[in-house]
Short mmCIF file of C-alpha atoms in Angstrom, two decimals:
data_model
loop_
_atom_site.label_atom_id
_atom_site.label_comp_id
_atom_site.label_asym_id
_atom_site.label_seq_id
_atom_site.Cartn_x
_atom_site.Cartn_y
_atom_site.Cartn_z
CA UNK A 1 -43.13 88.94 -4.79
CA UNK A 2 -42.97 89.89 -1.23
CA UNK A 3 -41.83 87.92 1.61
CA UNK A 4 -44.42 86.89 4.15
CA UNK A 5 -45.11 84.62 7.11
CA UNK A 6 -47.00 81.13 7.44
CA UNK A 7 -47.21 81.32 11.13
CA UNK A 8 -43.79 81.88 12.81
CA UNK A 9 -41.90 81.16 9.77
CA UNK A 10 -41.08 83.89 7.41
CA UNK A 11 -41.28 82.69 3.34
CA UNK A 12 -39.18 84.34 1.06
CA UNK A 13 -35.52 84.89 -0.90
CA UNK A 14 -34.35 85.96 2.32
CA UNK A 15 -35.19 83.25 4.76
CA UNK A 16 -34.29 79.20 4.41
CA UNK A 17 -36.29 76.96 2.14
CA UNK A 18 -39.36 76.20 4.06
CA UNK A 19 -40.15 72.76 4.69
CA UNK A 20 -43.11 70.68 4.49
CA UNK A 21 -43.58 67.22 5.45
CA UNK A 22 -46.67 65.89 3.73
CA UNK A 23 -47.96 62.66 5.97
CA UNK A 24 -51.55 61.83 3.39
CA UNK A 25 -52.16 58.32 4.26
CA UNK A 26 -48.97 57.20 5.59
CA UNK A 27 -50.40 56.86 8.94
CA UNK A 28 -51.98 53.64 7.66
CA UNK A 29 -55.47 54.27 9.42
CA UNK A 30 -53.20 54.42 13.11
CA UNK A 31 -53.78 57.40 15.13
CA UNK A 32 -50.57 56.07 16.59
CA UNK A 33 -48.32 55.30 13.52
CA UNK A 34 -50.02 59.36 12.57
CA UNK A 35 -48.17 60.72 15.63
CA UNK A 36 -45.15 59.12 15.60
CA UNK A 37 -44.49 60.86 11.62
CA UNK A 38 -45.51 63.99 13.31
CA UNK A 39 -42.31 63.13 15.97
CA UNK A 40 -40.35 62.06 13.76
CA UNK A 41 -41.14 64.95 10.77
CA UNK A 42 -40.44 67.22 13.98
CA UNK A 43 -36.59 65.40 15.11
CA UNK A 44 -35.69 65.78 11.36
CA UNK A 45 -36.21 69.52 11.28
CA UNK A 46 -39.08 69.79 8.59
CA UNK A 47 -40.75 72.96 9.65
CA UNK A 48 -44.21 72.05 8.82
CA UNK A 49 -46.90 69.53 9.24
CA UNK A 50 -49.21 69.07 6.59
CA UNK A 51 -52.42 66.77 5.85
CA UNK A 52 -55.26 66.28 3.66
CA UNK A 53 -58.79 66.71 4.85
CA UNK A 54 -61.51 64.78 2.92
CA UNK A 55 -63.77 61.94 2.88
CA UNK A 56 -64.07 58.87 0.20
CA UNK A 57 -68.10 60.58 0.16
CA UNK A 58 -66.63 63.80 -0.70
CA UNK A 59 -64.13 63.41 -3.40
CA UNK A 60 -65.88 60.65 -5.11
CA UNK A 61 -68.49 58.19 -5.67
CA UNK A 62 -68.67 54.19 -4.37
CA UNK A 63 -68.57 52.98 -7.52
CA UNK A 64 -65.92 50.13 -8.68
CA UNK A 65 -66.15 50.49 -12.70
CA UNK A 66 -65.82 51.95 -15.44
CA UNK A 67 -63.94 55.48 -15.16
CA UNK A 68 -64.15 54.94 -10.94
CA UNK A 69 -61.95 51.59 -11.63
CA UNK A 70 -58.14 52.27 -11.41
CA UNK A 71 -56.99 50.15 -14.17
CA UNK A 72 -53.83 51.39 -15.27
CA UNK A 73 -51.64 48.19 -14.59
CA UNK A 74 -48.57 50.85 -13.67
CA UNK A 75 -50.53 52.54 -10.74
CA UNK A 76 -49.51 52.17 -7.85
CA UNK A 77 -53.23 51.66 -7.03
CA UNK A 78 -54.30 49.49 -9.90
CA UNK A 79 -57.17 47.24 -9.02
CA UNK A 80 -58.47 49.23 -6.94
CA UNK A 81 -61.67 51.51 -7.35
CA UNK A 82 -61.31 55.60 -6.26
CA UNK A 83 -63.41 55.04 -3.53
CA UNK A 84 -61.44 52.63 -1.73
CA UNK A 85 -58.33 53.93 -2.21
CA UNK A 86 -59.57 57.42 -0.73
CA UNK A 87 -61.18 55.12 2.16
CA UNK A 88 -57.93 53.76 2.90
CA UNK A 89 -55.59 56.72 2.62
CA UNK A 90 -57.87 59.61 4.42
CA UNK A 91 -56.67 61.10 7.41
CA UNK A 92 -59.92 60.66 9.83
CA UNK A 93 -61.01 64.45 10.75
CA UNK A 94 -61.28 63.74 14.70
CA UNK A 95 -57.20 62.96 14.20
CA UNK A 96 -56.63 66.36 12.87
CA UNK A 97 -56.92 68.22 16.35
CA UNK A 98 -54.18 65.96 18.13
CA UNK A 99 -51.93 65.74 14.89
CA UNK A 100 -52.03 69.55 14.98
CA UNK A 101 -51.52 69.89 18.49
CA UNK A 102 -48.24 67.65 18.59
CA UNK A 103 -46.73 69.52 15.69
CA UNK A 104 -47.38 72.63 17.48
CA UNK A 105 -45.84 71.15 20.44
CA UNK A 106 -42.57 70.18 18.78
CA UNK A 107 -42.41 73.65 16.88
CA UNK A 108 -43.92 72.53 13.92
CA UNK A 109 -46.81 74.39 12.21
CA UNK A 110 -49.25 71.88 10.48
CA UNK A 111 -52.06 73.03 8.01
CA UNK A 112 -53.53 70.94 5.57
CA UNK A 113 -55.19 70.16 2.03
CA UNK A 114 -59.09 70.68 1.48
CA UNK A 115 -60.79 69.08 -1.46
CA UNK A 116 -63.95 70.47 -0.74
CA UNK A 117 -65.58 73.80 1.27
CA UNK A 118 -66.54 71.56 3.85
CA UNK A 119 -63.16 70.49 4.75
CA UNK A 120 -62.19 74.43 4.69
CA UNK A 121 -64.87 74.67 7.23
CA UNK A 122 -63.82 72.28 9.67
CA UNK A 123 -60.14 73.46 9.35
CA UNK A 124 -61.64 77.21 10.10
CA UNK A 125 -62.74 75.26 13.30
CA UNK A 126 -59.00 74.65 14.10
CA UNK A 127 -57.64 77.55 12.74
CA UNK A 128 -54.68 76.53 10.37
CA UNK A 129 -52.20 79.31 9.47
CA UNK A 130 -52.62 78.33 5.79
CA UNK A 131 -53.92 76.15 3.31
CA UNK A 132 -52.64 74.35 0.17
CA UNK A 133 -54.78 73.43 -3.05
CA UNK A 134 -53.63 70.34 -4.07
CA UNK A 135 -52.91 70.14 -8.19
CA UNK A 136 -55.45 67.85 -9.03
CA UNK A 137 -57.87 70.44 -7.53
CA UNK A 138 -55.71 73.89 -9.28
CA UNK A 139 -58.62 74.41 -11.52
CA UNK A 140 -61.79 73.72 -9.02
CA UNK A 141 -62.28 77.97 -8.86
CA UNK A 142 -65.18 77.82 -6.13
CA UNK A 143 -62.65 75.66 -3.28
CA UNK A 144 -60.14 78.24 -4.32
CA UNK A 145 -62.74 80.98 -3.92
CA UNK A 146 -63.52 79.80 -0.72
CA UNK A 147 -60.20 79.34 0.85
CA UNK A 148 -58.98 83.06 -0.79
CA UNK A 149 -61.65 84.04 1.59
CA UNK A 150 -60.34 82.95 4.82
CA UNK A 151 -57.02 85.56 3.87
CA UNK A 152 -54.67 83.01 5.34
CA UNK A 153 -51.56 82.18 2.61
CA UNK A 154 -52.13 79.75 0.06
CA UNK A 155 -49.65 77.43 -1.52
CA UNK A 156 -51.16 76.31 -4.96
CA UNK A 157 -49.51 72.89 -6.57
CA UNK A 158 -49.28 73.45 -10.58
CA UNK A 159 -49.51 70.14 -11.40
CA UNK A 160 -50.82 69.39 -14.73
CA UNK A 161 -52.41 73.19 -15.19
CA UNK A 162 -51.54 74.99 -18.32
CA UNK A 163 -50.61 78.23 -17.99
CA UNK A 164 -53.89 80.08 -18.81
CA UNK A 165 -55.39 77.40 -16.11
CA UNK A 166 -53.10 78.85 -13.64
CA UNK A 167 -53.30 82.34 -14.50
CA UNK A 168 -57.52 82.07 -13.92
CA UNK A 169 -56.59 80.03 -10.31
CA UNK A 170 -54.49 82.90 -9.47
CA UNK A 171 -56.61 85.68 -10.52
CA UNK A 172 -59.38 84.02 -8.79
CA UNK A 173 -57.66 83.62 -5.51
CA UNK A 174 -55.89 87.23 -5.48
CA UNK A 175 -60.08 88.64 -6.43
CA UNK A 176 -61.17 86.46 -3.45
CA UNK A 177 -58.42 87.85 -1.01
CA UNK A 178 -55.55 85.96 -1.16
CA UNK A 179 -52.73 88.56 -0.23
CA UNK A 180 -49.87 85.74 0.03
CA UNK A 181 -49.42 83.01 -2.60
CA UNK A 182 -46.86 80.09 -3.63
CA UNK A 183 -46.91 78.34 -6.65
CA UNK A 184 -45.59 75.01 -6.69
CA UNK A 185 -43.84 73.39 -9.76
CA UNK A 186 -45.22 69.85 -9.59
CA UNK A 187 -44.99 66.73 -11.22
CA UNK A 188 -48.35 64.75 -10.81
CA UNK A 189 -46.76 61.00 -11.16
CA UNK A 190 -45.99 59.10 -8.06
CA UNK A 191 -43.19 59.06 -8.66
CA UNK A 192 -42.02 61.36 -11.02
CA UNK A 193 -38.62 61.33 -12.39
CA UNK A 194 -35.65 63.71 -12.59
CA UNK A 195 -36.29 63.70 -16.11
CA UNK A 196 -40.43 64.81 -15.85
CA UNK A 197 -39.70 67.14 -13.06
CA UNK A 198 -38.69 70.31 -15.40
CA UNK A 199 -36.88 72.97 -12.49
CA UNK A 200 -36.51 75.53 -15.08
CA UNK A 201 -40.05 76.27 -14.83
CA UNK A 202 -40.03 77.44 -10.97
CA UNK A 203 -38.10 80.88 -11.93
CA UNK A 204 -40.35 81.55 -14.82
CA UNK A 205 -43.71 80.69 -12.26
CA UNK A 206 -42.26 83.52 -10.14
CA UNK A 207 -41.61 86.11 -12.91
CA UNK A 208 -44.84 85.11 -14.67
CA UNK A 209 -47.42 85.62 -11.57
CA UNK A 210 -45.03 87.73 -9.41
CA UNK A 211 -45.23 85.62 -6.25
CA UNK A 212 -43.16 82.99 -3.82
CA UNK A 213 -42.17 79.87 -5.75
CA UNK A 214 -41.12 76.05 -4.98
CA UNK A 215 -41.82 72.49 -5.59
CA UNK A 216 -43.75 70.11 -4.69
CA UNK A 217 -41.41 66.84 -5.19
CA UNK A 218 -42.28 63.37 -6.40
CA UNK A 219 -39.24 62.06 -6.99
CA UNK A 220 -37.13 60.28 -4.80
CA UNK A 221 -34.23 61.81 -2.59
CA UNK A 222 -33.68 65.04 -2.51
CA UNK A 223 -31.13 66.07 -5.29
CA UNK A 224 -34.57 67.90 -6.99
CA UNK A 225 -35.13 70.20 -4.13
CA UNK A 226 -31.36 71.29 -3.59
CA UNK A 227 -31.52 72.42 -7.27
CA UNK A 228 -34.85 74.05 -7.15
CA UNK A 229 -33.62 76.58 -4.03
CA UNK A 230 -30.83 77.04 -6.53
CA UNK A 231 -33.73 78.11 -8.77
CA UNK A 232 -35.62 80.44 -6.42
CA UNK A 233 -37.33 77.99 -4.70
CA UNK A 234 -38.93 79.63 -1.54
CA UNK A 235 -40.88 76.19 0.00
CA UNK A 236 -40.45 72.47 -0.07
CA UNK A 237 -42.90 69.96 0.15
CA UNK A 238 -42.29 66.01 0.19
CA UNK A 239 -43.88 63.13 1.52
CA UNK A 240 -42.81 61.87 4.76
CA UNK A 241 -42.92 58.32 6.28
CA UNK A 242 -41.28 56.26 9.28
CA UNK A 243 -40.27 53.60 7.00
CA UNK A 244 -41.03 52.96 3.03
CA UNK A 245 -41.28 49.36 3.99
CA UNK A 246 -43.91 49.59 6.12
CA UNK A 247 -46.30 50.35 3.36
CA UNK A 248 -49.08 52.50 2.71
CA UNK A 249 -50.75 54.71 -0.48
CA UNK A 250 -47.78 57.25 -0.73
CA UNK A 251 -44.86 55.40 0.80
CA UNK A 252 -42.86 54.49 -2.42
CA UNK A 253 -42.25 58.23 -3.18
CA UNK A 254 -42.07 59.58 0.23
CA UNK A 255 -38.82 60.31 2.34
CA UNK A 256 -37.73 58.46 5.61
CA UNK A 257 -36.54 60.91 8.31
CA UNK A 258 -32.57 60.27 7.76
CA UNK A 259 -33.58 61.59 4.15
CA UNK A 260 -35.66 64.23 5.52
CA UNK A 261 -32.74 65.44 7.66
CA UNK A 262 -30.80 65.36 4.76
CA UNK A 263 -33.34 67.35 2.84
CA UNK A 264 -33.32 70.23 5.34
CA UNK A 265 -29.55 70.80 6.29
CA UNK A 266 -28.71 70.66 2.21
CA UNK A 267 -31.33 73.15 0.75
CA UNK A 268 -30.41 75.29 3.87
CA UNK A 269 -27.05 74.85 2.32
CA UNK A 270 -27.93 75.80 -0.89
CA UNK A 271 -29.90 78.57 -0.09
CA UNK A 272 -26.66 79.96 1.84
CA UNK A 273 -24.81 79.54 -0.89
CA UNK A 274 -26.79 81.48 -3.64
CA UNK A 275 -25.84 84.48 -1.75
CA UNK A 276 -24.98 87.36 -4.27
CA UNK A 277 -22.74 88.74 -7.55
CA UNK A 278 -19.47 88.85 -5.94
CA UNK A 279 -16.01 89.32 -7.58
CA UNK A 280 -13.03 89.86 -6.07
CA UNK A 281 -11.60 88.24 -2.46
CA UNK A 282 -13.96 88.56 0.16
CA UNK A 283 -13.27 88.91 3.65
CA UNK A 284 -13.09 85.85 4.07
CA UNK A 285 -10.50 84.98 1.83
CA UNK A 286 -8.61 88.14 2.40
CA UNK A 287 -6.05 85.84 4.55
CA UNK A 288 -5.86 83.92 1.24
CA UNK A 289 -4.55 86.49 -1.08
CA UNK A 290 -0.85 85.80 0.07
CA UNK A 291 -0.55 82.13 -0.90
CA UNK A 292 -1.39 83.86 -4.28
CA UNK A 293 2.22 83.69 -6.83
CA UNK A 294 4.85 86.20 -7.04
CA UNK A 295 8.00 86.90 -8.33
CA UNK A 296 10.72 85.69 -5.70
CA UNK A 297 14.64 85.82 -6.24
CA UNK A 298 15.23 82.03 -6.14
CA UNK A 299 19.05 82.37 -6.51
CA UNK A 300 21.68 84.74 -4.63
CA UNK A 301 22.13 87.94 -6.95
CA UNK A 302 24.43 90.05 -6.87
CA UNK A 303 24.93 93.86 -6.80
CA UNK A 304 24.67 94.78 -10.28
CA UNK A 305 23.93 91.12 -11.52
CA UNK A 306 21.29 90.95 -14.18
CA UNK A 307 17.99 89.08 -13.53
CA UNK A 308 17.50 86.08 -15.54
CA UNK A 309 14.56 83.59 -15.63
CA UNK A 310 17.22 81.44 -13.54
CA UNK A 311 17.43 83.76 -10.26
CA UNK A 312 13.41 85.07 -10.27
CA UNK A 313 10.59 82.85 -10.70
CA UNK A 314 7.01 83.00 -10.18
CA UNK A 315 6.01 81.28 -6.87
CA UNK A 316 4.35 80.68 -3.54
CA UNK A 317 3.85 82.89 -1.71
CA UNK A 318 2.28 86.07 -2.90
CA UNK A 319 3.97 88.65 -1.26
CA UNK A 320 6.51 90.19 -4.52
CA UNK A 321 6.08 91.60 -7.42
CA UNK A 322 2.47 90.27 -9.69
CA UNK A 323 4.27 87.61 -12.20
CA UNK A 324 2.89 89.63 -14.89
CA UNK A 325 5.87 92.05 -14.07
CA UNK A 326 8.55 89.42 -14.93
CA UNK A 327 8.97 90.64 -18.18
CA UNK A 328 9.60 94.27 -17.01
CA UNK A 329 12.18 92.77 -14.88
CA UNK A 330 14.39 90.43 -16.67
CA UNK A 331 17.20 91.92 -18.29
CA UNK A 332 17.23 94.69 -15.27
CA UNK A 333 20.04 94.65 -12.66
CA UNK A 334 19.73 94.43 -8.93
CA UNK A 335 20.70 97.49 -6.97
CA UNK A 336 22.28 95.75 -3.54
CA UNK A 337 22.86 92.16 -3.03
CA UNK A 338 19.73 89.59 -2.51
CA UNK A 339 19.38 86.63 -0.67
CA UNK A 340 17.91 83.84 -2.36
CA UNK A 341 13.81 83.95 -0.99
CA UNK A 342 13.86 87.60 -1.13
CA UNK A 343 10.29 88.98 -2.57
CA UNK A 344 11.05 90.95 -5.55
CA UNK A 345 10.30 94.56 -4.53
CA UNK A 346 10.75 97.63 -7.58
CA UNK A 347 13.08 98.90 -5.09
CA UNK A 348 15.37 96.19 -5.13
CA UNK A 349 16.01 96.89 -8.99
CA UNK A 350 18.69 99.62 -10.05
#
């Protein structure tokens, strides 16, 4: 469960949730539209980039029927065949090169999805710092064979996998050479809801198959991610779009970039505040300790006078005696005279 790095970014318990903004087809077949998410991804702070490299030719066939019909009337793509919904949402392979090179530009690292060892290829060509297997594709062994072999990190989306699916992806990918591996808990509905999204499982992915963990999110906002860093989630990945009204395949579940800001600064936040056991004041809150209560005289005593639960009380601030002593000091007298706002001291008793 070591901590490694994806290009300049470390990944691990000790670094901030690492960010991915996942454009897929919400570039809307515009080269233009594709750059301007890259821009904005970049302004919001995600920290990577990340596409999806195929064809319509190479995840499916042109057929509009049967099992290649999408007739589920609560798709988002019902009506449509396979084909043309792949047609319309892939991300055109002479884009990748600029897309890349602007997220680079702005700081971001971008990388992308293969779907087949052709696209793994081609993304060789432009030399990605890692890859992710999407979770529809968890249990195609040869693509995860092949993209083990480059050595580069690989971020694996559970989806739907059982867990002796994922336990043969992950032995297949650590026996091809994968040295560096997340797991993401995902939910494969668009969109999935709180109630499908099941966080507990990210801490047992990590204990189970010993490596980074995090979630891939379907569901909207970003209350999901914030708890899965509380979890142990190491990496973040959500869709991104300039505007959910503009259309496009993914742009119902995906984030706008106020809500991508949002998503960075508060599972930053939450990673900062997992921080470790602690009991006891810290340093910070050392300065605190004296608005704590004590036992202050609250009357004017006199020498000799007895103390009564009239002259001492418990109060603000915390610089007498702890008010578990008050029962140790009632009935006791006072040695010299005290001024009413005097911290009880022992010494002040006879």
């Amino acid at each position: 469960m070591h901590s490694f790095k994806i290009g300049h970014r470390t990944v691990g318990a000790d670094s901030a949730p690492f960010v991915i903004a996942e454009m897929s087809g919400n570039h809307n077949q515009s080269l233009d539209r594709a750059l301007a998410i890259v821009e904005a991804a970049a302004k919001a702070g995600a920290h990577a980039l990340k596409l999806q490299t195929y064809t319509p030719d190479t995840m499916t066939l042109d057929i509009d029927e049967g099992e290649f019909h999408i007739a589920d009337p609560n798709s988002l793509w019902a009506g449509t065949s396979l084909y043309k919904l792949y047609q319309e949402a892939y991300t055109p392979w002479e884009w990748h090169k600029s897309i890349f090179e602007r997220a680079n530009a702005l700081g971001m690292l971008a990388f992308s999805t293969p779907f087949d060892e052709t696209a793994v290829d081609f993304l060789e060509s432009l030399n990605v710092p890692a890859y992710k297997i999407a979770s529809f594709e968890n249990t195609d062994i040869p693509l995860i064979r092949r993209v083990a072999a480059t050595g580069k990190p690989m971020i694996i989306s559970t989806g739907m996998a059982n867990v002796a699916e994922l336990d043969e992806s992950v032995r297949a990918a650590r026996a091809a050479g994968c040295k560096d591996l997340v797991l993401l808990k995902c939910t494969s509905t668009y969109p999935a809801t709180p109630a499908n999204t099941h966080l507990r499982t990210i801490p047992h992915l990590r204990d189970l198959f010993g490596c980074q963990v995090g979630l891939s999110d379907h569901t909207m906002g970003v209350g999901a991610a914030v708890a899965a860093v509380a979890l142990g989630a190491t990496v973040l990945e959500k869709h991104f779009t300039l505007r959910r009204a503009d259309g496009g395949v993914d742009s119902t579940f995906s984030l706008e970039p106020e809500e991508m800001a949002a998503l960075v600064v508060e599972t930053e936040r939450a990673w900062q505040a997992m921080g470790q056991v602690q009991y006891g004041a810290t340093s910070a809150e050392q300065k605190s300790l004296v608005f704590r209560r004590s036992l202050y005289v609250v009357q004017d005593v006199a020498a000799g006078e007895v103390f009564t639960a009239e002259n001492v009380r418990a109060i603000r601030p915390g610089l007498g005696l702890p008010p578990k002593a008050l029962e140790i000091v009632l009935g006791r007298k006072a040695g010299n005279p005290i001024k009413r706002g005097t911290p009880l001291k022992w010494e002040l008793l006879a």
